[in-house]
Coordinates of N, CA and C in Angstrom, one line a residue:
Chain A
R725 N 0.9 -1.2 0.0 CA 0.0 0.0 0.0 C 0.9 1.2 0.0
K726 N 0.6 2.2 -0.8 CA 1.3 3.5 -0.9 C 1.2 4.2 0.4
E727 N 2.3 4.9 0.8 CA 2.2 5.6 2.1 C 1.2 6.7 2.1
V728 N 1.1 7.5 1.0 CA 0.1 8.5 0.8 C -0.5 8.4 -0.6
E729 N -1.8 8.2 -0.6 CA -2.5 7.9 -1.8 C -3.5 9.0 -2.2
Q730 N -3.4 9.4 -3.4 CA -4.4 10.4 -3.9 C -5.0 10.0 -5.2
D731 N -6.1 10.5 -5.5 CA -6.7 10.3 -6.8 C -6.0 11.3 -7.8
P732 N -5.3 10.8 -8.8 CA -4.5 11.6 -9.6 C -5.3 12.6 -10.5
G733 N -6.6 12.3 -10.7 CA -7.4 13.2 -11.5 C -7.1 12.8 -13.0
P734 N -7.1 13.8 -13.9 CA -7.2 15.2 -13.6 C -8.7 15.6 -13.4
F735 N -8.8 16.7 -12.6 CA -10.1 17.3 -12.4 C -10.2 18.5 -13.3
N736 N -11.2 18.5 -14.2 CA -11.4 19.7 -15.0 C -12.7 20.3 -14.6
V737 N -12.7 21.6 -14.1 CA -13.9 22.2 -13.6 C -14.0 23.6 -14.1
P738 N -15.2 24.1 -14.2 CA -15.4 25.5 -14.6 C -15.1 26.5 -13.5
E739 N -14.8 27.7 -13.8 CA -14.7 28.7 -12.8 C -15.9 28.8 -12.0
G740 N -15.7 29.0 -10.7 CA -16.8 29.1 -9.8 C -17.3 27.8 -9.2
A741 N -16.8 26.7 -9.7 CA -17.2 25.3 -9.2 C -16.5 25.1 -7.8
T742 N -17.1 24.1 -7.1 CA -16.6 23.6 -5.9 C -16.0 22.2 -6.2
V743 N -14.7 22.0 -5.8 CA -14.1 20.7 -6.1 C -13.5 20.2 -4.8
A744 N -13.5 18.8 -4.6 CA -12.9 18.2 -3.4 C -11.9 17.2 -3.8
F745 N -10.8 17.1 -3.0 CA -9.8 16.2 -3.2 C -9.7 15.3 -2.0
N746 N -9.4 14.0 -2.2 CA -9.2 13.1 -1.0 C -7.9 12.5 -1.0
C747 N -7.5 12.1 0.2 CA -6.2 11.5 0.3 C -6.2 10.5 1.5
T748 N -5.5 9.4 1.4 CA -5.4 8.5 2.5 C -3.9 8.2 2.8
Y749 N -3.6 7.9 4.1 CA -2.2 7.7 4.4 C -2.2 6.4 5.2
S750 N -1.0 5.7 5.2 CA -1.0 4.4 5.7 C -0.3 4.3 7.1
N751 N 0.5 5.3 7.5 CA 1.2 5.3 8.8 C 0.4 6.0 9.8
S752 N -0.2 5.2 10.7 CA -1.1 5.7 11.7 C -0.4 6.6 12.7
A753 N 1.0 6.5 12.7 CA 1.7 7.3 13.7 C 2.1 8.7 13.1
S754 N 1.6 9.0 11.9 CA 1.8 10.3 11.2 C 1.3 11.4 12.1
Q755 N 2.0 12.5 12.1 CA 1.7 13.5 13.1 C 1.3 14.8 12.6
S756 N 1.7 15.1 11.4 CA 1.4 16.4 10.8 C 0.9 16.2 9.4
F757 N 0.0 17.1 8.9 CA -0.6 16.9 7.6 C -0.7 18.3 6.9
F758 N -0.5 18.2 5.6 CA -0.5 19.5 4.9 C -1.1 19.2 3.5
W759 N -1.5 20.3 2.9 CA -1.7 20.4 1.5 C -0.7 21.4 0.9
Y760 N 0.0 21.0 -0.1 CA 0.9 21.8 -0.9 C 0.3 21.9 -2.3
R761 N 0.6 23.0 -3.0 CA 0.3 23.0 -4.4 C 1.6 23.2 -5.2
Q762 N 1.6 22.6 -6.4 CA 2.8 22.6 -7.2 C 2.3 23.0 -8.6
D763 N 2.9 24.1 -9.1 CA 2.7 24.5 -10.5 C 3.7 23.8 -11.3
C764 N 3.4 23.7 -12.6 CA 4.3 23.0 -13.5 C 5.7 23.4 -13.4
R765 N 6.6 22.4 -13.1 CA 8.0 22.6 -13.1 C 8.5 23.6 -12.0
K766 N 7.6 23.7 -11.0 CA 8.0 24.6 -9.9 C 8.1 23.8 -8.6
E767 N 8.5 24.5 -7.5 CA 8.6 23.9 -6.2 C 7.2 23.7 -5.5
P768 N 7.1 22.7 -4.6 CA 5.8 22.7 -3.8 C 5.8 23.9 -2.9
K769 N 4.5 24.5 -2.9 CA 4.3 25.6 -2.0 C 3.2 25.2 -1.0
L770 N 3.5 25.6 0.3 CA 2.5 25.2 1.3 C 1.2 26.0 1.0
L771 N 0.1 25.2 1.0 CA -1.2 25.8 0.8 C -1.8 26.0 2.2
M772 N -1.8 24.9 3.0 CA -2.3 25.0 4.4 C -2.0 23.7 5.1
S773 N -1.8 23.9 6.4 CA -1.7 22.8 7.3 C -3.1 22.2 7.6
V774 N -3.2 21.0 8.0 CA -4.5 20.4 8.3 C -4.5 20.0 9.7
Y775 N -5.6 20.4 10.4 CA -5.7 20.1 11.8 C -6.9 19.2 12.1
S776 N -6.8 18.5 13.2 CA -7.8 17.5 13.5 C -9.2 18.1 13.6
S777 N -9.4 19.3 14.0 CA -10.7 20.0 14.1 C -11.2 20.5 12.7
G778 N -10.3 20.4 11.7 CA -10.7 21.0 10.4 C -10.3 22.4 10.4
N779 N -9.9 23.0 9.3 CA -9.6 24.4 9.3 C -9.9 24.9 7.9
E780 N -10.1 26.2 7.9 CA -10.5 26.9 6.7 C -9.5 28.1 6.4
D781 N -9.2 28.4 5.2 CA -8.4 29.5 4.8 C -9.0 30.1 3.6
G782 N -9.9 31.1 3.7 CA -10.6 31.7 2.6 C -11.5 30.6 1.9
R783 N -11.2 30.4 0.6 CA -12.0 29.4 -0.2 C -11.6 28.0 0.1
F784 N -10.6 27.7 0.9 CA -10.0 26.4 1.0 C -10.4 25.9 2.4
T785 N -10.9 24.6 2.5 CA -11.2 24.0 3.7 C -10.5 22.6 3.7
A786 N -9.8 22.3 4.8 CA -9.2 21.0 5.0 C -9.8 20.3 6.1
Q787 N -9.9 19.0 6.0 CA -10.4 18.1 7.0 C -9.4 16.9 7.2
L788 N -9.4 16.5 8.5 CA -8.5 15.3 8.8 C -9.4 14.3 9.6
N789 N -9.3 13.1 9.3 CA -10.0 12.0 10.0 C -8.9 11.0 10.4
R790 N -8.4 11.1 11.6 CA -7.3 10.3 12.0 C -7.7 8.8 12.1
A791 N -9.0 8.6 12.5 CA -9.4 7.2 12.7 C -9.4 6.5 11.3
S792 N -9.9 7.2 10.3 CA -9.9 6.6 8.9 C -8.6 6.9 8.2
Q793 N -7.7 7.7 8.7 CA -6.4 8.0 8.1 C -6.8 8.7 6.7
Y794 N -7.6 9.7 6.8 CA -8.1 10.3 5.6 C -8.0 11.8 5.7
I795 N -7.6 12.5 4.6 CA -7.5 13.9 4.6 C -8.2 14.4 3.4
S796 N -8.8 15.6 3.5 CA -9.5 16.1 2.3 C -9.2 17.6 2.2
L797 N -9.5 18.1 1.0 CA -9.3 19.5 0.7 C -10.5 19.9 -0.2
L798 N -11.2 21.0 0.2 CA -12.3 21.5 -0.5 C -12.0 22.9 -1.0
I799 N -12.2 23.1 -2.3 CA -12.0 24.4 -2.9 C -13.3 24.9 -3.4
R800 N -13.7 26.1 -2.9 CA -15.0 26.7 -3.3 C -14.7 27.8 -4.3
D801 N -15.7 28.1 -5.1 CA -15.5 29.2 -6.0 C -14.2 29.2 -6.8
S802 N -13.9 28.1 -7.5 CA -12.6 27.9 -8.2 C -12.3 29.1 -9.1
K803 N -11.0 29.4 -9.0 CA -10.5 30.5 -9.9 C -9.5 29.8 -10.9
L804 N -9.3 30.5 -12.0 CA -8.4 30.0 -13.0 C -7.0 29.8 -12.4
S805 N -6.6 30.7 -11.5 CA -5.3 30.6 -10.8 C -5.2 29.4 -9.9
D806 N -6.3 28.7 -9.6 CA -6.2 27.5 -8.8 C -5.7 26.3 -9.6
S807 N -5.6 26.4 -10.9 CA -5.1 25.3 -11.7 C -3.7 25.0 -11.3
A808 N -3.5 23.8 -10.8 CA -2.2 23.3 -10.3 C -2.3 21.8 -10.0
T809 N -1.2 21.3 -9.5 CA -1.3 19.9 -8.9 C -1.3 20.1 -7.3
Y810 N -2.2 19.4 -6.7 CA -2.4 19.5 -5.2 C -1.8 18.3 -4.6
L811 N -0.9 18.5 -3.7 CA -0.1 17.5 -3.1 C -0.5 17.3 -1.6
C812 N -0.9 16.0 -1.3 CA -1.3 15.7 0.0 C 0.1 15.2 0.7
V813 N 0.4 15.8 1.8 CA 1.7 15.6 2.4 C 1.5 15.2 3.9
V814 N 2.3 14.3 4.3 CA 2.2 13.7 5.7 C 3.6 13.8 6.3
K815 N 3.7 14.1 7.6 CA 5.0 14.1 8.3 C 4.9 13.2 9.5
Y816 N 5.9 12.3 9.6 CA 6.1 11.5 10.8 C 7.4 12.0 11.4
A817 N 7.3 12.6 12.6 CA 8.5 13.2 13.2 C 9.1 12.3 14.2
G818 N 8.5 11.2 14.6 CA 9.1 10.3 15.6 C 9.5 11.0 16.9
G819 N 8.8 12.0 17.3 CA 9.1 12.6 18.6 C 10.1 13.7 18.5
T820 N 10.6 14.0 17.3 CA 11.6 15.1 17.1 C 10.8 16.3 16.6
S821 N 11.5 17.4 16.5 CA 10.9 18.6 16.0 C 10.9 18.7 14.5
Y822 N 11.6 17.7 13.9 CA 11.7 17.7 12.4 C 11.2 16.4 12.0
G823 N 11.3 16.2 10.7 CA 10.8 14.9 10.2 C 10.6 15.0 8.7
K824 N 10.7 13.9 8.0 CA 10.6 13.9 6.6 C 9.2 14.1 6.2
L825 N 9.0 14.8 5.0 CA 7.6 14.8 4.4 C 7.5 13.7 3.5
T826 N 6.3 13.1 3.5 CA 6.0 12.0 2.6 C 4.9 12.6 1.7
F827 N 5.1 12.6 0.4 CA 4.2 13.2 -0.6 C 3.3 12.2 -1.3
G828 N 2.1 12.5 -1.5 CA 1.3 11.8 -2.5 C 1.7 12.1 -3.9
Q829 N 1.1 11.4 -4.8 CA 1.4 11.6 -6.2 C 0.9 12.9 -6.8
G830 N -0.1 13.5 -6.1 CA -0.7 14.7 -6.5 C -1.9 14.6 -7.3
T831 N -2.8 15.5 -7.2 CA -4.1 15.6 -8.0 C -4.0 16.8 -8.8
I832 N -4.2 16.6 -10.1 CA -4.1 17.7 -11.1 C -5.5 18.3 -11.2
L833 N -5.5 19.6 -11.0 CA -6.7 20.4 -11.2 C -6.6 21.4 -12.3
T834 N -7.5 21.4 -13.2 CA -7.6 22.5 -14.3 C -8.9 23.2 -14.1
V835 N -8.9 24.5 -14.0 CA -10.1 25.3 -13.9 C -10.1 26.1 -15.2
H836 N -11.3 25.9 -15.9 CA -11.4 26.6 -17.2 C -12.5 27.6 -17.2
P837 N -12.4 28.6 -18.1 CA -13.4 29.7 -18.1 C -14.8 29.2 -18.4
Chain B
E535 N 9.2 38.7 2.1 CA 9.0 37.4 2.8 C 10.3 36.5 2.5
P536 N 10.8 36.0 3.6 CA 12.1 35.2 3.4 C 11.8 33.9 2.5
E537 N 12.8 33.6 1.8 CA 12.7 32.5 0.8 C 13.9 31.6 0.9
V538 N 13.7 30.3 0.5 CA 14.9 29.4 0.3 C 15.3 29.7 -1.1
T539 N 16.6 29.8 -1.3 CA 17.2 30.0 -2.7 C 18.1 28.9 -3.0
Q540 N 18.2 28.6 -4.3 CA 19.0 27.5 -4.8 C 19.7 27.9 -6.0
T541 N 21.0 27.4 -6.1 CA 21.8 27.6 -7.3 C 22.5 26.3 -7.7
P542 N 22.7 26.0 -9.0 CA 22.2 26.7 -10.1 C 20.7 26.3 -10.3
S543 N 20.0 27.0 -11.2 CA 18.6 26.6 -11.5 C 18.6 25.4 -12.4
H544 N 19.7 25.3 -13.3 CA 19.8 24.2 -14.2 C 21.3 23.7 -14.2
Q545 N 21.5 22.4 -14.3 CA 22.8 21.9 -14.3 C 22.8 20.7 -15.3
V546 N 23.7 20.7 -16.3 CA 23.9 19.6 -17.2 C 25.3 19.1 -16.9
T547 N 25.4 17.8 -16.8 CA 26.6 17.1 -16.5 C 26.8 15.8 -17.3
Q548 N 28.0 15.4 -17.4 CA 28.2 14.1 -18.0 C 28.2 13.0 -17.0
M549 N 27.7 11.8 -17.3 CA 27.7 10.7 -16.5 C 29.1 10.5 -15.9
G550 N 29.1 10.2 -14.6 CA 30.4 10.0 -13.9 C 31.0 11.2 -13.3
Q551 N 30.5 12.4 -13.6 CA 31.0 13.6 -13.0 C 30.4 13.9 -11.7
E552 N 31.0 14.8 -10.9 CA 30.5 15.2 -9.6 C 29.8 16.5 -9.8
V553 N 28.7 16.7 -9.1 CA 28.0 18.0 -9.1 C 27.7 18.4 -7.6
I554 N 27.7 19.7 -7.4 CA 27.3 20.2 -6.1 C 26.2 21.2 -6.3
L555 N 25.1 20.9 -5.6 CA 23.9 21.8 -5.6 C 23.9 22.6 -4.4
R556 N 23.6 23.9 -4.5 CA 23.7 24.8 -3.4 C 22.3 25.3 -3.0
C557 N 22.2 25.6 -1.7 CA 21.0 26.1 -1.2 C 21.3 27.1 -0.1
V558 N 20.5 28.1 0.0 CA 20.5 29.0 1.2 C 19.2 28.9 1.9
P559 N 19.1 28.3 3.0 CA 17.8 28.2 3.7 C 17.4 29.5 4.3
I560 N 16.2 29.6 4.7 CA 15.6 30.7 5.4 C 16.5 31.0 6.7
S561 N 16.8 32.2 6.9 CA 17.9 32.5 7.9 C 17.7 32.0 9.3
N562 N 16.5 32.0 9.8 CA 16.4 31.6 11.2 C 15.9 30.1 11.3
H563 N 16.0 29.4 10.2 CA 15.6 28.0 10.2 C 16.7 27.1 10.7
L564 N 16.4 26.0 11.3 CA 17.4 25.2 11.9 C 17.5 23.8 11.3
Y565 N 16.4 23.4 10.5 CA 16.3 22.1 10.0 C 16.3 22.2 8.4
F566 N 17.1 21.4 7.8 CA 17.4 21.5 6.4 C 17.2 20.1 5.7
Y567 N 16.7 20.2 4.5 CA 16.3 18.9 3.8 C 16.6 19.0 2.3
W568 N 16.8 17.9 1.8 CA 16.9 17.7 0.3 C 15.8 16.7 -0.1
Y569 N 15.1 17.0 -1.2 CA 14.2 16.2 -1.8 C 14.5 16.1 -3.3
R570 N 14.0 15.1 -4.0 CA 14.1 15.1 -5.4 C 12.8 14.7 -6.0
Q571 N 12.6 15.1 -7.3 CA 11.4 14.8 -8.1 C 11.8 14.4 -9.5
I572 N 11.8 13.1 -9.8 CA 12.0 12.7 -11.1 C 10.8 13.1 -12.0
L573 N 11.0 13.5 -13.2 CA 9.9 14.0 -14.1 C 8.8 13.1 -14.1
G574 N 7.6 13.6 -13.7 CA 6.4 12.8 -13.8 C 6.1 12.0 -12.5
Q575 N 7.0 12.1 -11.6 CA 6.9 11.3 -10.4 C 6.7 12.2 -9.1
K576 N 6.5 11.5 -8.0 CA 6.2 12.3 -6.8 C 7.5 12.8 -6.2
V577 N 7.4 13.8 -5.3 CA 8.5 14.3 -4.6 C 9.0 13.3 -3.5
E578 N 10.3 13.0 -3.5 CA 10.8 12.0 -2.6 C 11.9 12.6 -1.7
F579 N 11.8 12.2 -0.4 CA 12.7 12.6 0.6 C 14.1 12.0 0.4
L580 N 15.1 12.8 0.5 CA 16.5 12.3 0.5 C 17.2 12.3 1.8
V581 N 17.2 13.5 2.5 CA 18.0 13.6 3.7 C 17.5 14.8 4.5
S582 N 17.6 14.7 5.8 CA 17.4 15.8 6.7 C 18.7 16.1 7.5
F583 N 18.8 17.3 7.9 CA 20.1 17.8 8.5 C 19.8 18.7 9.6
Y584 N 20.4 18.5 10.8 CA 20.1 19.3 11.9 C 21.3 19.4 12.8
N585 N 21.7 20.5 13.3 CA 22.8 20.6 14.2 C 24.1 20.0 13.7
N586 N 24.3 20.3 12.4 CA 25.5 19.9 11.6 C 25.7 18.4 11.5
E587 N 24.6 17.7 11.5 CA 24.7 16.3 11.2 C 23.4 15.8 10.5
I588 N 23.5 14.7 9.8 CA 22.4 14.1 9.2 C 21.5 13.5 10.3
S589 N 20.2 13.8 10.2 CA 19.3 13.3 11.2 C 18.5 12.1 10.7
E590 N 18.3 12.1 9.4 CA 17.6 11.0 8.7 C 18.0 10.9 7.3
K591 N 18.0 9.8 6.7 CA 18.2 9.7 5.2 C 17.4 8.5 4.7
S592 N 17.1 8.6 3.4 CA 16.3 7.6 2.7 C 17.3 6.6 2.1
E593 N 16.7 5.5 1.6 CA 17.5 4.5 0.9 C 18.1 5.0 -0.4
I594 N 17.5 6.1 -0.9 CA 18.1 6.7 -2.1 C 19.4 7.3 -1.8
F595 N 19.5 7.9 -0.6 CA 20.7 8.6 -0.2 C 21.8 7.7 0.2
D596 N 22.5 7.1 -0.8 CA 23.6 6.2 -0.5 C 24.9 6.9 -0.5
D597 N 26.0 6.1 -0.6 CA 27.3 6.7 -0.5 C 27.7 7.7 -1.6
Q598 N 26.8 7.7 -2.6 CA 27.1 8.6 -3.8 C 26.7 10.0 -3.4
F599 N 25.9 10.2 -2.3 CA 25.5 11.5 -1.9 C 26.1 11.9 -0.6
S600 N 26.3 13.2 -0.5 CA 26.7 13.8 0.8 C 26.1 15.2 0.9
V601 N 26.0 15.6 2.2 CA 25.5 17.0 2.4 C 26.5 17.7 3.4
E602 N 26.4 19.0 3.3 CA 27.4 19.8 4.1 C 26.8 21.1 4.3
R603 N 27.1 21.7 5.5 CA 26.8 23.1 5.7 C 28.1 23.8 6.0
P604 N 28.7 24.2 4.9 CA 30.1 24.7 5.0 C 30.3 26.0 5.7
D605 N 29.2 26.8 5.8 CA 29.3 28.1 6.5 C 27.9 28.3 7.2
G606 N 27.7 29.5 7.7 CA 26.5 29.8 8.4 C 25.3 29.9 7.5
S607 N 25.5 29.9 6.2 CA 24.3 30.2 5.4 C 24.0 29.1 4.3
N608 N 25.1 28.5 3.8 CA 24.9 27.6 2.7 C 24.6 26.1 3.2
F609 N 23.9 25.4 2.4 CA 23.6 24.0 2.6 C 23.8 23.3 1.3
T610 N 24.7 22.3 1.1 CA 25.0 21.8 -0.2 C 24.7 20.3 -0.2
L611 N 24.4 19.8 -1.4 CA 24.2 18.4 -1.8 C 25.2 18.1 -2.8
K612 N 26.1 17.1 -2.5 CA 27.1 16.7 -3.5 C 26.7 15.3 -4.0
I613 N 26.7 15.2 -5.3 CA 26.4 13.9 -5.9 C 27.7 13.5 -6.7
R614 N 28.3 12.4 -6.2 CA 29.5 11.9 -6.9 C 29.2 10.9 -8.0
S615 N 30.0 10.9 -9.0 CA 29.9 9.9 -10.0 C 28.4 9.8 -10.5
T616 N 27.9 10.8 -11.0 CA 26.5 10.9 -11.4 C 26.1 9.8 -12.4
K617 N 24.9 9.4 -12.3 CA 24.3 8.4 -13.2 C 23.1 9.0 -13.9
L618 N 22.8 8.3 -15.0 CA 21.6 8.8 -15.8 C 20.4 9.0 -15.0
E619 N 20.2 8.0 -14.1 CA 19.0 8.0 -13.3 C 19.0 9.1 -12.1
D620 N 20.1 9.8 -12.0 CA 20.1 10.9 -11.1 C 19.4 12.2 -11.7
S621 N 19.1 12.1 -12.9 CA 18.4 13.3 -13.6 C 17.1 13.5 -12.9
A622 N 16.9 14.7 -12.4 CA 15.7 15.0 -11.6 C 15.7 16.5 -11.2
M623 N 14.7 16.9 -10.6 CA 14.6 18.2 -10.0 C 15.0 18.0 -8.5
Y624 N 15.9 18.7 -8.0 CA 16.4 18.6 -6.6 C 15.9 19.9 -5.8
F625 N 15.1 19.6 -4.8 CA 14.6 20.7 -4.0 C 15.3 20.7 -2.6
C626 N 15.7 21.9 -2.2 CA 16.1 22.1 -0.8 C 14.9 22.7 0.0
A627 N 14.8 22.3 1.2 CA 13.7 22.9 2.1 C 14.3 23.2 3.4
S628 N 13.6 24.0 4.2 CA 14.0 24.3 5.5 C 12.8 24.5 6.4
S629 N 13.0 24.3 7.7 CA 11.9 24.6 8.6 C 12.5 25.2 9.9
G630 N 11.6 26.0 10.6 CA 12.1 26.7 11.8 C 11.8 25.9 13.0
P631 N 12.3 26.4 14.2 CA 12.2 25.6 15.4 C 10.8 25.3 15.8
Q632 N 9.8 26.2 15.5 CA 8.5 25.9 15.9 C 7.6 25.5 14.7
E633 N 8.2 25.4 13.6 CA 7.4 25.1 12.4 C 7.3 23.6 12.2
K634 N 6.1 23.2 11.7 CA 6.0 21.9 11.3 C 6.1 21.8 9.8
A635 N 5.7 22.8 9.1 CA 5.8 22.8 7.6 C 7.2 23.1 7.2
Q636 N 7.5 22.7 6.0 CA 8.8 22.9 5.4 C 8.6 23.8 4.2
Y637 N 9.5 24.7 3.9 CA 9.5 25.6 2.8 C 10.5 25.3 1.8
F638 N 10.1 25.2 0.6 CA 10.9 24.7 -0.5 C 11.6 25.8 -1.3
G639 N 12.8 25.6 -1.8 CA 13.4 26.5 -2.8 C 12.9 26.1 -4.2
P640 N 13.3 26.9 -5.2 CA 12.8 26.8 -6.5 C 13.3 25.5 -7.2
G641 N 14.4 24.9 -6.7 CA 14.9 23.7 -7.3 C 16.0 23.9 -8.2
T642 N 16.8 22.8 -8.4 CA 17.9 22.7 -9.4 C 17.5 21.6 -10.3
R643 N 17.3 21.9 -11.6 CA 17.0 20.8 -12.5 C 18.4 20.2 -13.0
L644 N 18.6 18.9 -12.7 CA 19.8 18.3 -13.0 C 19.6 17.3 -14.2
L645 N 20.4 17.4 -15.2 CA 20.3 16.5 -16.3 C 21.7 15.8 -16.5
V646 N 21.7 14.5 -16.4 CA 22.9 13.8 -16.6 C 22.9 13.1 -17.9
L647 N 23.9 13.4 -18.7 CA 23.9 12.8 -20.1 C 24.9 11.7 -20.2

């Protein structure tokens, strides 16, 4: 089983649409969770951290279900500029302050006019 | 806004040659990382570095690879005797003492011929 698994898409949606991405992770000891976005041939950029209580940042809402080892990202009112690959990322720190990030394959989103 | 910087942006080398990839992490960050992304594949962890020593490395990070923090600002990845399969985008990342997320540089695209 892959450590972090995402639906690769692609998702093609019109501007203004709501789109949801899902992700599952296999290591139950994982401690921190993130969504990053990656534009073509660019570096991953932090979109948002994901907290157990769920969190929102503008049009973006992230949810975490530790029992099901499941993470989601909801994008409302999609913009053309939201077109990117969305990376589900998990960190297991093993009690340290640092720890490697484990990336999913990414979900490709294209928002069209 | 502080950023991670990397040089060079592109590097072309002949198989068997040594390359050094350079990174300047965000200035108050204490934890440093290298990741790579082969074209069309997911981002993979190589190594983490803290307090002037390697804290964790992946199975990819074998004796061909080494990291160094030669001064107070630079963090380098050396790849000895490069192979065709080392062709990838190499990302440096850093994180602060209270940060759980990691911040990525723009990457060095390495092509081994």
